[in-house]
Short mmCIF file of C-alpha atoms in Angstrom, two decimals:
data_model
loop_
_atom_site.label_atom_id
_atom_site.label_comp_id
_atom_site.label_asym_id
_atom_site.label_seq_id
_atom_site.Cartn_x
_atom_site.Cartn_y
_atom_site.Cartn_z
CA UNK A 506 -22.80 21.67 -39.06
CA UNK A 507 -24.77 24.10 -41.78
CA UNK A 508 -22.70 26.04 -44.06
CA UNK A 509 -23.17 29.70 -43.98
CA UNK A 510 -20.47 30.59 -45.67
CA UNK A 511 -17.90 31.67 -43.07
CA UNK A 512 -13.99 31.27 -43.81
CA UNK A 513 -14.25 27.80 -41.94
CA UNK A 514 -17.38 26.71 -43.58
CA UNK A 515 -19.51 27.07 -40.47
CA UNK A 516 -22.15 29.27 -39.16
CA UNK A 517 -22.70 31.42 -36.13
CA UNK A 518 -25.24 29.54 -33.91
CA UNK A 519 -28.16 31.64 -31.78
CA UNK A 520 -28.54 29.45 -29.23
CA UNK A 521 -31.80 31.00 -28.13
CA UNK A 522 -33.50 29.90 -31.07
CA UNK A 523 -34.49 26.27 -30.93
CA UNK A 524 -33.19 23.91 -33.15
CA UNK A 525 -36.16 22.44 -34.35
CA UNK A 526 -39.43 24.19 -35.11
CA UNK A 527 -42.38 23.20 -33.04
CA UNK A 528 -43.77 19.33 -33.78
CA UNK A 529 -47.21 20.90 -35.29
CA UNK A 530 -45.06 22.74 -38.12
CA UNK A 531 -43.11 19.55 -39.27
CA UNK A 532 -44.85 18.65 -42.02
CA UNK A 533 -44.66 18.73 -46.00
CA UNK A 534 -45.16 21.68 -47.46
CA UNK A 535 -46.87 22.91 -50.85
CA UNK A 536 -45.05 26.45 -51.54
CA UNK A 537 -48.02 28.37 -50.61
CA UNK A 538 -48.58 27.82 -47.06
CA UNK A 539 -47.06 30.58 -44.64
CA UNK A 540 -45.67 29.11 -41.17
CA UNK A 541 -44.79 31.46 -38.24
CA UNK A 542 -41.39 30.73 -36.63
CA UNK A 543 -40.46 30.62 -33.06
CA UNK A 544 -38.93 34.02 -33.58
CA UNK A 545 -42.29 35.51 -34.96
CA UNK A 546 -41.12 35.78 -38.65
CA UNK A 547 -43.09 34.29 -41.21
CA UNK A 548 -41.90 32.08 -44.13
CA UNK A 549 -43.29 30.27 -47.01
CA UNK A 550 -41.27 27.02 -47.38
CA UNK A 551 -40.54 25.82 -50.68
CA UNK A 552 -42.96 23.19 -52.48
CA UNK A 553 -41.92 19.50 -51.88
CA UNK A 554 -40.13 20.12 -48.54
CA UNK A 555 -40.51 19.10 -44.98
CA UNK A 556 -39.78 21.56 -42.84
CA UNK A 557 -37.92 20.41 -39.71
CA UNK A 558 -35.30 22.72 -38.20
CA UNK A 559 -35.38 26.31 -37.37
CA UNK A 560 -33.94 28.74 -40.02
CA UNK A 561 -33.07 31.16 -37.36
CA UNK A 562 -31.01 28.88 -35.33
CA UNK A 563 -28.02 29.69 -37.81
CA UNK A 564 -26.88 32.76 -39.01
CA UNK A 565 -24.05 35.00 -40.55
CA UNK A 566 -22.89 38.43 -39.56
CA UNK A 567 -23.58 41.29 -41.73
CA UNK A 568 -22.13 44.63 -42.00
CA UNK A 569 -23.58 47.98 -42.67
CA UNK A 570 -22.03 50.08 -45.38
CA UNK A 571 -21.55 53.61 -45.37
CA UNK A 572 -24.57 53.87 -47.67
CA UNK A 573 -26.54 52.45 -45.13
CA UNK A 574 -27.32 49.16 -46.59
CA UNK A 575 -26.07 45.96 -45.61
CA UNK A 576 -24.23 42.79 -46.99
CA UNK A 577 -22.86 39.61 -45.45
CA UNK A 578 -19.68 39.87 -43.96
CA UNK A 579 -17.16 38.38 -45.75
CA UNK A 580 -14.38 37.76 -43.28
CA UNK A 581 -15.45 35.71 -40.34
CA UNK A 582 -14.97 32.35 -38.37
CA UNK A 583 -17.99 30.55 -37.76
CA UNK A 584 -18.57 28.93 -34.09
CA UNK A 585 -20.78 25.70 -35.08
CA UNK A 586 -19.58 22.08 -34.07
CA UNK A 587 -18.67 20.17 -37.19
CA UNK A 588 -21.75 18.17 -36.27
CA UNK A 589 -24.41 19.89 -34.28
CA UNK A 590 -26.26 17.70 -31.85
CA UNK A 591 -29.79 16.92 -32.80
CA UNK A 592 -29.25 17.87 -36.39
CA UNK A 593 -29.93 14.49 -38.18
CA UNK A 594 -31.11 13.70 -41.15
CA UNK A 595 -33.77 10.47 -41.36
CA UNK A 596 -32.27 7.24 -40.82
CA UNK A 597 -31.48 4.64 -43.79
CA UNK A 598 -32.69 1.54 -44.28
CA UNK A 599 -32.70 -0.68 -47.53
CA UNK A 600 -33.16 -4.53 -47.90
CA UNK A 601 -31.89 -6.29 -50.90
CA UNK A 602 -32.73 -10.14 -51.16
CA UNK A 603 -31.53 -12.78 -53.68
CA UNK A 604 -32.65 -16.21 -53.76
CA UNK A 605 -30.69 -19.02 -55.79
CA UNK A 606 -31.92 -22.53 -56.26
CA UNK A 607 -29.85 -24.72 -58.25
CA UNK A 608 -32.02 -27.99 -59.58
CA UNK A 609 -30.05 -31.14 -61.09
CA UNK A 610 -31.82 -32.38 -64.14
CA UNK A 611 -29.20 -35.26 -65.43
CA UNK A 612 -25.66 -35.80 -65.15
CA UNK A 613 -23.55 -32.58 -65.96
CA UNK A 614 -26.91 -30.50 -66.45
CA UNK A 615 -28.48 -28.10 -64.01
CA UNK A 616 -31.39 -25.53 -63.87
CA UNK A 617 -30.71 -22.43 -61.92
CA UNK A 618 -33.45 -20.14 -60.56
CA UNK A 619 -32.57 -16.83 -59.16
CA UNK A 620 -34.61 -14.24 -57.86
CA UNK A 621 -33.29 -10.68 -56.61
CA UNK A 622 -35.17 -7.94 -55.26
CA UNK A 623 -33.42 -4.31 -54.63
CA UNK A 624 -35.35 -1.99 -52.09
CA UNK A 625 -37.50 -4.87 -51.07
CA UNK A 626 -39.73 -3.02 -48.67
CA UNK A 627 -39.94 -0.01 -51.23
CA UNK A 628 -38.56 2.55 -48.73
CA UNK A 629 -37.60 5.88 -49.66
CA UNK A 630 -34.15 7.10 -47.97
CA UNK A 631 -33.66 10.85 -47.99
CA UNK A 632 -29.82 11.94 -47.98
CA UNK A 633 -27.96 14.41 -46.01
CA UNK A 634 -27.62 16.22 -49.39
CA UNK A 635 -31.34 17.05 -49.37
CA UNK A 636 -31.16 18.92 -46.18
CA UNK A 637 -30.95 22.20 -46.78
CA UNK A 638 -29.23 25.42 -44.67
CA UNK A 639 -27.87 27.00 -47.59
CA UNK A 640 -27.40 30.77 -46.59
CA UNK A 641 -28.71 33.95 -48.23
CA UNK A 642 -28.93 36.83 -45.86
CA UNK A 643 -31.87 39.05 -45.46
CA UNK A 644 -30.15 42.38 -46.23
CA UNK A 645 -33.05 44.90 -46.35
CA UNK A 646 -36.36 45.04 -44.21
CA UNK A 647 -39.51 46.01 -46.13
CA UNK A 648 -41.06 48.91 -44.94
CA UNK A 649 -44.48 47.62 -43.89
CA UNK A 650 -42.39 44.05 -42.37
CA UNK A 651 -45.45 42.33 -42.01
CA UNK A 652 -43.35 39.35 -42.06
CA UNK A 653 -41.43 40.20 -38.82
CA UNK A 654 -38.03 39.99 -41.03
CA UNK A 655 -34.52 40.99 -39.07
CA UNK A 656 -31.57 41.84 -41.13
CA UNK A 657 -29.07 38.73 -41.35
CA UNK A 658 -31.66 36.30 -40.75
CA UNK A 659 -31.85 33.09 -43.48
CA UNK A 660 -33.53 34.09 -46.77
CA UNK A 661 -33.35 30.74 -48.48
CA UNK A 662 -36.57 29.39 -48.95
CA UNK A 663 -35.55 25.88 -48.24
CA UNK A 664 -33.47 26.44 -45.15
CA UNK A 665 -33.96 24.06 -42.27
CA UNK A 666 -36.06 21.71 -44.90
CA UNK A 667 -35.63 18.18 -46.35
CA UNK A 668 -35.87 17.81 -49.80
CA UNK A 669 -37.18 15.36 -52.30
CA UNK A 670 -33.56 13.99 -53.27
CA UNK A 671 -32.35 10.67 -52.26
CA UNK A 672 -29.16 8.96 -51.32
CA UNK A 673 -28.54 7.54 -54.86
CA UNK A 674 -30.86 7.96 -57.47
CA UNK A 675 -29.90 4.67 -59.31
CA UNK A 676 -29.79 1.92 -56.63
CA UNK A 677 -31.44 3.30 -53.57
CA UNK A 678 -34.06 5.68 -54.62
CA UNK A 679 -35.68 3.39 -57.08
CA UNK A 680 -38.87 2.08 -56.23
CA UNK A 681 -38.76 -1.84 -55.45
CA UNK A 682 -37.30 -4.03 -58.37
CA UNK A 683 -37.51 -7.51 -58.76
CA UNK A 684 -35.79 -9.70 -61.17
CA UNK A 685 -36.37 -13.29 -61.85
CA UNK A 686 -33.91 -15.61 -64.15
CA UNK A 687 -33.85 -19.17 -64.91
CA UNK A 688 -30.39 -20.67 -66.34
CA UNK A 689 -29.43 -23.94 -67.90
CA UNK A 690 -26.32 -25.18 -67.05
CA UNK A 691 -24.63 -27.85 -69.10
#
């Protein structure tokens, strides 16, 4: 589950808030477009992120200090499950292909042809590391409160999004790579 900084590495879950944002909001964002979440709060997702999950579903408790300001509580035990049902990253799919053929030229000599393709269908695989729920709590509410924010809501601009990171920058995220080789064995 998402990590909100609880002593056990888990969040508090607001089950009255939907896990996913409505389907019409699930898309890639440019960092300039504002979105109204189901709670009525207006956020601007970070550029090059795909908004999928509701940032208001997971929270960390806040405490009010004697001077009237707020801070995230330091000592609390999160109650989200280790794996939240429905909080899944996109599936992983990768096809590598190798074709090898040996041709006998004469006794003791062979010509070997090898064709190798990594990521044959050129698919991008996004990783769990690219799914963002990092937590930063809203600790003050602006005087005009035009964005309908509440104390304790997630202030992270990438919360609930899938970023551009990929599973393995050297092997899985690279575009299709095809290698052809010819070898003479004698």
